[in-house]
Short mmCIF file of C-alpha atoms in Angstrom, two decimals:
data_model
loop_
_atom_site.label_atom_id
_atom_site.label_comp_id
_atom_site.label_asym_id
_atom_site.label_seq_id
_atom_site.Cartn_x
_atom_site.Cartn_y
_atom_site.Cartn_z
CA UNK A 1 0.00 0.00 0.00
CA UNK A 2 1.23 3.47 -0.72
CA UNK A 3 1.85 5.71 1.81
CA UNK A 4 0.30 9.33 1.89
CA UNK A 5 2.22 12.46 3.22
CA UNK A 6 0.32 15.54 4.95
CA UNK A 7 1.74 18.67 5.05
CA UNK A 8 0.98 21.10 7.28
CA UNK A 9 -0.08 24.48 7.22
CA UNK A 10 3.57 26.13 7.75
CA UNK A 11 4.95 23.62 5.32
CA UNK A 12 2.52 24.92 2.51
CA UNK A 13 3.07 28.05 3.44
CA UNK A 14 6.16 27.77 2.75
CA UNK A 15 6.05 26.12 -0.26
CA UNK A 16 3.85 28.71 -1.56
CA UNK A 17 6.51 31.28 -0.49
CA UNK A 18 9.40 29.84 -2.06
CA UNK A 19 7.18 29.54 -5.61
CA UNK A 20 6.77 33.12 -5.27
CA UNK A 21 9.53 34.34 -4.81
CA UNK A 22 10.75 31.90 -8.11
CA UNK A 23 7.98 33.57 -10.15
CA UNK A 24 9.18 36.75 -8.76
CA UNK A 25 12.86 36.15 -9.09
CA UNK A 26 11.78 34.84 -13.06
CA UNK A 27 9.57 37.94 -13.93
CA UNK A 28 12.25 40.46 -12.67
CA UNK A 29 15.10 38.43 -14.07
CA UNK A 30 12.56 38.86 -17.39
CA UNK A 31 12.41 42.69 -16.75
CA UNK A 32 16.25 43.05 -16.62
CA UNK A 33 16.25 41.30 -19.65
CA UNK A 34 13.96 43.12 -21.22
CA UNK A 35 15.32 46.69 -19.69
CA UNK A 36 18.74 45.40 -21.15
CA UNK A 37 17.27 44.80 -24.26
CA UNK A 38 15.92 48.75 -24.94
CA UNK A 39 19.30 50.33 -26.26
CA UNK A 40 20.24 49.59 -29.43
CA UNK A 41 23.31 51.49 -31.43
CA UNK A 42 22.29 53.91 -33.97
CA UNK A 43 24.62 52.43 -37.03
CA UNK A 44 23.97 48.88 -36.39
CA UNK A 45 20.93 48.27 -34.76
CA UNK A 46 21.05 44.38 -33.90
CA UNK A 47 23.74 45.36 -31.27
CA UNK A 48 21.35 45.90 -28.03
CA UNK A 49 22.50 46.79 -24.47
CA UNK A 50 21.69 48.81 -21.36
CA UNK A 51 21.56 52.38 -20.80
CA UNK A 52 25.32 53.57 -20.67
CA UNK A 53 26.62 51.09 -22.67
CA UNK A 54 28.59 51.14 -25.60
CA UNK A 55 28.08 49.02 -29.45
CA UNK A 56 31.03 46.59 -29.61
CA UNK A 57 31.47 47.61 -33.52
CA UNK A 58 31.83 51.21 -33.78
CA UNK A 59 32.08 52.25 -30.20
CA UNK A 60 28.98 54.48 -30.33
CA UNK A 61 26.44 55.25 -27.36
CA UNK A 62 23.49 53.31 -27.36
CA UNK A 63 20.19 55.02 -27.53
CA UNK A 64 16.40 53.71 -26.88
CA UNK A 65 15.63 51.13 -29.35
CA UNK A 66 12.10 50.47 -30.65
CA UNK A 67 10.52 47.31 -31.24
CA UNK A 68 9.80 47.69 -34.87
CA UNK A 69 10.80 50.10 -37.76
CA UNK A 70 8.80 52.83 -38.80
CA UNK A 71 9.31 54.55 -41.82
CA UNK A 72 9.11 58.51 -40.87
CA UNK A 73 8.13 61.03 -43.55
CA UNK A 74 10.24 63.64 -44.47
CA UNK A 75 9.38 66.85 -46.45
CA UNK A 76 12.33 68.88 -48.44
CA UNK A 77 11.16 72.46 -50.01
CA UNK A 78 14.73 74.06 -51.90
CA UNK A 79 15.17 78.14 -51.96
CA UNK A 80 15.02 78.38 -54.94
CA UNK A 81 13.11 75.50 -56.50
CA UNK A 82 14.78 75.15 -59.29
CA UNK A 83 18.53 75.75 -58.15
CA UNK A 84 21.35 77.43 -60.29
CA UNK A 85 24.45 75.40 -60.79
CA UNK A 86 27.22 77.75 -58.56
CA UNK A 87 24.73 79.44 -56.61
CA UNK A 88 23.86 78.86 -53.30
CA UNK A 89 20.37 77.29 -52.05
CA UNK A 90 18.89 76.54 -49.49
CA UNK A 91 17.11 73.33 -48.44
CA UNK A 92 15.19 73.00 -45.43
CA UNK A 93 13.93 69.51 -44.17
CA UNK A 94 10.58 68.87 -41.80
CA UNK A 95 10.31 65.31 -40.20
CA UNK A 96 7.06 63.96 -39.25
CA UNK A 97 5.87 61.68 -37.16
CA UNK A 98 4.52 58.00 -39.32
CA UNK A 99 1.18 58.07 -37.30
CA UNK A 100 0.64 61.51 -35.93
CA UNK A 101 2.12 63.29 -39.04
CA UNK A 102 3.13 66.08 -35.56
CA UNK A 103 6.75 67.85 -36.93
CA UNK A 104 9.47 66.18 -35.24
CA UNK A 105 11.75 68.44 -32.62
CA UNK A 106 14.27 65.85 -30.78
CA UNK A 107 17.01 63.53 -32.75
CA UNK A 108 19.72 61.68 -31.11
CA UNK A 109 22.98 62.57 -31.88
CA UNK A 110 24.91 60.09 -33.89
CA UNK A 111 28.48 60.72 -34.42
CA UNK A 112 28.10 64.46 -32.93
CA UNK A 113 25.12 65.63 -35.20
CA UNK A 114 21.78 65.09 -35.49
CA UNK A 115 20.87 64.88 -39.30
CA UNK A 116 23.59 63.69 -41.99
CA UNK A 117 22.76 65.52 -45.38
CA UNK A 118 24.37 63.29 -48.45
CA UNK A 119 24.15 64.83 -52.01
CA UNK A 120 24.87 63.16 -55.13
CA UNK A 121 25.01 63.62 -58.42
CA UNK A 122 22.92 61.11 -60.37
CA UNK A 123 26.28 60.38 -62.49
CA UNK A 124 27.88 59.56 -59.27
CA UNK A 125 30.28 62.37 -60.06
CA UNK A 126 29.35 64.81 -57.25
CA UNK A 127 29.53 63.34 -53.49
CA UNK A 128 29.18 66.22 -50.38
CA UNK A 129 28.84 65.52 -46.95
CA UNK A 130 26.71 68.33 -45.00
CA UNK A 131 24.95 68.59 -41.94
CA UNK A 132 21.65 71.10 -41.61
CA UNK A 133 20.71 73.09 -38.37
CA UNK A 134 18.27 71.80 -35.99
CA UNK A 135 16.25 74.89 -35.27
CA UNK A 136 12.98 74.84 -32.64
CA UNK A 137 10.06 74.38 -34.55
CA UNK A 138 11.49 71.19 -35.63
CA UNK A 139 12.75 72.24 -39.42
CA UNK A 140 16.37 71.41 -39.97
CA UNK A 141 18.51 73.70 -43.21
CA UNK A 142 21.42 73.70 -44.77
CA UNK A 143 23.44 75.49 -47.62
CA UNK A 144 23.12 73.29 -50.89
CA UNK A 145 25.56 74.42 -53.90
CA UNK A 146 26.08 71.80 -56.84
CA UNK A 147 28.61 72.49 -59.88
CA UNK A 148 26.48 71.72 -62.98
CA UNK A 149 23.63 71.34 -64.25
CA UNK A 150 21.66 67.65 -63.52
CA UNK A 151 20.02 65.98 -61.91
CA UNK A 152 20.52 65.18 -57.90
CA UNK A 153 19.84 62.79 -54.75
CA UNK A 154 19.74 64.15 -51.49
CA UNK A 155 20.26 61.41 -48.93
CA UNK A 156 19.42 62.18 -45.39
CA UNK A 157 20.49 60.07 -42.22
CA UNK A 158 18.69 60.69 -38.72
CA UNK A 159 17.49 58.92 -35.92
CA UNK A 160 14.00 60.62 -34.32
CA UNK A 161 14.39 60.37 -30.37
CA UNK A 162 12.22 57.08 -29.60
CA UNK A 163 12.19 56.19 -33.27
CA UNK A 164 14.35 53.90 -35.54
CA UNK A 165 17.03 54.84 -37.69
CA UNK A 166 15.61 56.84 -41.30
CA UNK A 167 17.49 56.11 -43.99
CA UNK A 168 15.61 58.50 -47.08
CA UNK A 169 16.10 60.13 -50.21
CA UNK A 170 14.85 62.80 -52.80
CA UNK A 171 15.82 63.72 -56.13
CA UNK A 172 15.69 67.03 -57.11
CA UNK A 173 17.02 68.63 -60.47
CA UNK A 174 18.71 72.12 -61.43
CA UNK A 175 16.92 74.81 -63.75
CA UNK A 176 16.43 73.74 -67.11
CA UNK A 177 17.32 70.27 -66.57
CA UNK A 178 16.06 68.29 -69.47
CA UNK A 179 17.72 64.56 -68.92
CA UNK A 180 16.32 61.66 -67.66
CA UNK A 181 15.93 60.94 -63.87
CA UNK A 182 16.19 57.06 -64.30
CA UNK A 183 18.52 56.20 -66.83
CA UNK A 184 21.20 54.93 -64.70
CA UNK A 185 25.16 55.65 -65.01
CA UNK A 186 27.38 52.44 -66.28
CA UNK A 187 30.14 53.09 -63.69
CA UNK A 188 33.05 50.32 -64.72
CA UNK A 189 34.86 49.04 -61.72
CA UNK A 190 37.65 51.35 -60.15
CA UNK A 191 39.77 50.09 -56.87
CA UNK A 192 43.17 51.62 -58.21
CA UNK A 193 45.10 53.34 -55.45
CA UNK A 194 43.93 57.13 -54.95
CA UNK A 195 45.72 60.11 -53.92
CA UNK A 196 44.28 62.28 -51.47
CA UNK A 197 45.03 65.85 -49.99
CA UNK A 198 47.72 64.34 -48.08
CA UNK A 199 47.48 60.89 -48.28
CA UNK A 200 47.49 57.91 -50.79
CA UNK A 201 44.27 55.50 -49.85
CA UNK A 202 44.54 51.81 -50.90
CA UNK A 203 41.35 49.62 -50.51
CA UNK A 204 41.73 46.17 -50.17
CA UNK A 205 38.33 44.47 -50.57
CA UNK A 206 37.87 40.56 -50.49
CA UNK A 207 36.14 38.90 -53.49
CA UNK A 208 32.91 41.00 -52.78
CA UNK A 209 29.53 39.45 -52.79
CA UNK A 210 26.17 40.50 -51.97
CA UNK A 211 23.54 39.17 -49.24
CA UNK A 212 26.81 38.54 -47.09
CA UNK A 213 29.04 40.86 -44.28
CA UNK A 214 32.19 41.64 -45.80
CA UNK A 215 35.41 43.76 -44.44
CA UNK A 216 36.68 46.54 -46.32
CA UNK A 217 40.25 47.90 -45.63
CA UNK A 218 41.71 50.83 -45.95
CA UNK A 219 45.32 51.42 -46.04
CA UNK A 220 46.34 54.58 -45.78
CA UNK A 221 49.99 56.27 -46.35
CA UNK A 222 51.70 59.47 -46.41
CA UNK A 223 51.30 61.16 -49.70
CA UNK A 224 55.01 62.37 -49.85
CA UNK A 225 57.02 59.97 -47.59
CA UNK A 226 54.61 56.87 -48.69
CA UNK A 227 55.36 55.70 -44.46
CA UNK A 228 52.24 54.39 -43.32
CA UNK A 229 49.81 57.30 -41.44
CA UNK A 230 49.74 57.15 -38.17
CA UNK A 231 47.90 60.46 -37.11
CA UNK A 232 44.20 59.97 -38.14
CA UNK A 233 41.91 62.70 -36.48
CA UNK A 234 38.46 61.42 -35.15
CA UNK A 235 36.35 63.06 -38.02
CA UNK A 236 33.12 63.62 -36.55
CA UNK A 237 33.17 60.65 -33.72
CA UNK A 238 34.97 58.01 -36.09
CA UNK A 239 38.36 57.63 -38.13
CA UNK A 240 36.39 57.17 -41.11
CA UNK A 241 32.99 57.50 -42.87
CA UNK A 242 31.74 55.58 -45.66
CA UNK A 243 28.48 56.50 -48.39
CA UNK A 244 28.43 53.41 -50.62
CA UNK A 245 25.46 53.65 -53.34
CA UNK A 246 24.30 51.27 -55.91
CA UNK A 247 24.91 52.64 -59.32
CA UNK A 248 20.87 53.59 -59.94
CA UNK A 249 21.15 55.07 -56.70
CA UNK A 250 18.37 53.03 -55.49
CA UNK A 251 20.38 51.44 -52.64
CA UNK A 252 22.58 54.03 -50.80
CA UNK A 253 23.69 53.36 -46.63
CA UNK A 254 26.42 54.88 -44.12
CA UNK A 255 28.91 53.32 -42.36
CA UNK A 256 31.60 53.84 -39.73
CA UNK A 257 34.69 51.37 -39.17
CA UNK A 258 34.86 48.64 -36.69
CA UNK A 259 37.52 49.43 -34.16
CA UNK A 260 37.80 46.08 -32.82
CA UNK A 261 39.88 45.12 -35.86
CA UNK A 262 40.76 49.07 -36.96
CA UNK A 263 44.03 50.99 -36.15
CA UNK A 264 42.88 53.62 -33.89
CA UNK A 265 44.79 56.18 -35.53
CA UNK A 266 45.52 54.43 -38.96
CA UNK A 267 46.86 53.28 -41.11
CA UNK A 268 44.25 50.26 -41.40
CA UNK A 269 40.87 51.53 -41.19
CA UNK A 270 38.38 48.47 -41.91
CA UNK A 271 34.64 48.48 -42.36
CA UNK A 272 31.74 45.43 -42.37
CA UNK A 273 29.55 46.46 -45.19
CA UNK A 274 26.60 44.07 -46.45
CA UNK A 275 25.80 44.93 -50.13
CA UNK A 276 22.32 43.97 -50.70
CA UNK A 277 22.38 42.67 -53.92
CA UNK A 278 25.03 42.35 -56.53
CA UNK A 279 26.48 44.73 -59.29
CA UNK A 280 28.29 48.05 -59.32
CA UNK A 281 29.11 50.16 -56.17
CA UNK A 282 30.41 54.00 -55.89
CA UNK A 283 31.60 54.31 -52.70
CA UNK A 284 32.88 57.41 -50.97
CA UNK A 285 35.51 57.82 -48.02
CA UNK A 286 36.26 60.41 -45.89
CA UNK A 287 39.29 60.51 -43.57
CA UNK A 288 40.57 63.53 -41.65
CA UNK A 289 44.47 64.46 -40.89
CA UNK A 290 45.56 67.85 -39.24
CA UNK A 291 42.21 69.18 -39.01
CA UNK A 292 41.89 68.64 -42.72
CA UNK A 293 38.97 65.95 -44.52
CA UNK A 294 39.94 63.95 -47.83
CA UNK A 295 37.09 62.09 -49.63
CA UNK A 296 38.21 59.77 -52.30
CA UNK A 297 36.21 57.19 -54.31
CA UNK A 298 36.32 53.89 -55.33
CA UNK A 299 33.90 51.65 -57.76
CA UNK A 300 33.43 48.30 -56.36
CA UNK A 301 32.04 45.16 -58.21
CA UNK A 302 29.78 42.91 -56.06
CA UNK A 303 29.25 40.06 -57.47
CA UNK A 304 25.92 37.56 -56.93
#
């Protein structure tokens, strides 16, 4: 015959005690996770954390992720419309909110500014790097000047406070523009040395393919002495910025190196870049020395 146990009151009481203070220990330990889980890093966004803690790629703070992405809307009005090849513009920029359509006022900062302002020629030829003025009614401006007359992309980078990170683009043209606005450039591949303000730049990529993470390296070397640099300048929070664009322009994103496996002050400055799909990239590098920024370019294949 089996034997039954009885417990008494204090031992149930007990009992009941210690599976509280599990289901409590579980859901807090399910909090923490969760708390931990609600800072993400602005440039690469599947690196998550705690408040106060730093990505493991690029070094940068991490700011309050969102669950999901939202796409935010953006609206660009250019003084004049129709610009002037040498003149100066103006275009201002008004973010809105993807449900409320309110005008957005606060951006985190990533890499010491709050909205990155690419523009591009649709030939690839023209690259600039800007950054417009938060002012507070929410609008953001900036100075626009292109060389010739054609047509243009402006790319803008930002990151609404409590939002996800807007990646989003506009074409515009100059006065009397007659060409096409979708006839692609044929860009043929280009990763010979270049020679920058003060610097040579040598890009060693591996045998680039799309859908895949990839490092790009930079080797960088004194322009007169060809000794390898090692006095890179933190160029607005990084030793390096990359645009990389598909040739229609259709796929464009911004990267910073990874300083696990970068020299902190050259002369190998590496990136991870995922190109979506394959075909011809122009990509654009910036790298500053005595207070000074050199861009040069390279054209990338990437194959399937």
């Amino acid at each position: 015959m089996g034997r039954v146990f009885t417990l008494g009151v204090g031992a149930i009481s007990l009992l009941c005690l210690a599976a509280f203070i599990d289901a409590v220990g579980a859901q807090a330990g399910d909090r923490a996770a969760a708390q931990s889980a609600q800072y993400m890093c602005p440039m690469h966004p599947d690196v998550r954390g705690k408040a106060g803690d730093v990505c493991g790629k690029c070094r940068m703070a991490l700011v309050p992720a969102t669950a999901d992405y939202h796409p935010y809307h953006l609206d660009v009005d250019l003084t004049p419309r129709a610009l002037r090849p040498g003149e100066k513009g103006r275009a201002r920029f008004i973010v809105r909110d993807p449900t409320s359509e309110a005008i957005v006022k606060r951006f985190e900062m990533v890499h010491e500014r709050v909205f990155h302002l690419f523009i591009v020629s649709r030939d690839l030829e023209f690259f600039a790097h800007v950054h417009p003025s938060l002012h507070p009614d929410g609008s953001l401006d900036a100075e626009v000047i292109v060389p010739r007359p054609g047509a243009y992309q402006l790319i803008a980078d930002f990151l609404p406070s409590g939002g996800s990170p807007q990646f989003v683009q506009r074409a515009f043209a100059t006065a009397h523009y007659r060409g096409s606005f979708t006839q692609p450039p044929a860009p043929v591949a280009d990763v010979a040395d270049k020679i920058g303000r003060d610097m040579t730049v040598h890009l060693a990529p591996p045998d680039v393919h799309a859908g895949r993470e990839q490092l790009l390296t930079f080797e960088l070397r004194d322009r007169t002495t060809g000794a390898p640099i090692a006095d890179l300048e933190p160029y607005l929070g990084a030793i390096g910025h990359v645009l990389a664009t598909s040739a229609d322009l259709s796929v464009a994103f911004h990267s910073h190196p990874v300083d696990a496996v970068s020299s902190p002050s050259g002369p190998n400055v590496v990136f991870q870049i995922l190109f979506p799909r394959p075909g011809m990239y122009r990509l654009w590098a910036q790298f500053q020395r005595a207070g000074r920024v050199t861009t040069v370019r390279f054209t990338v294949p990437v194959a399937d």
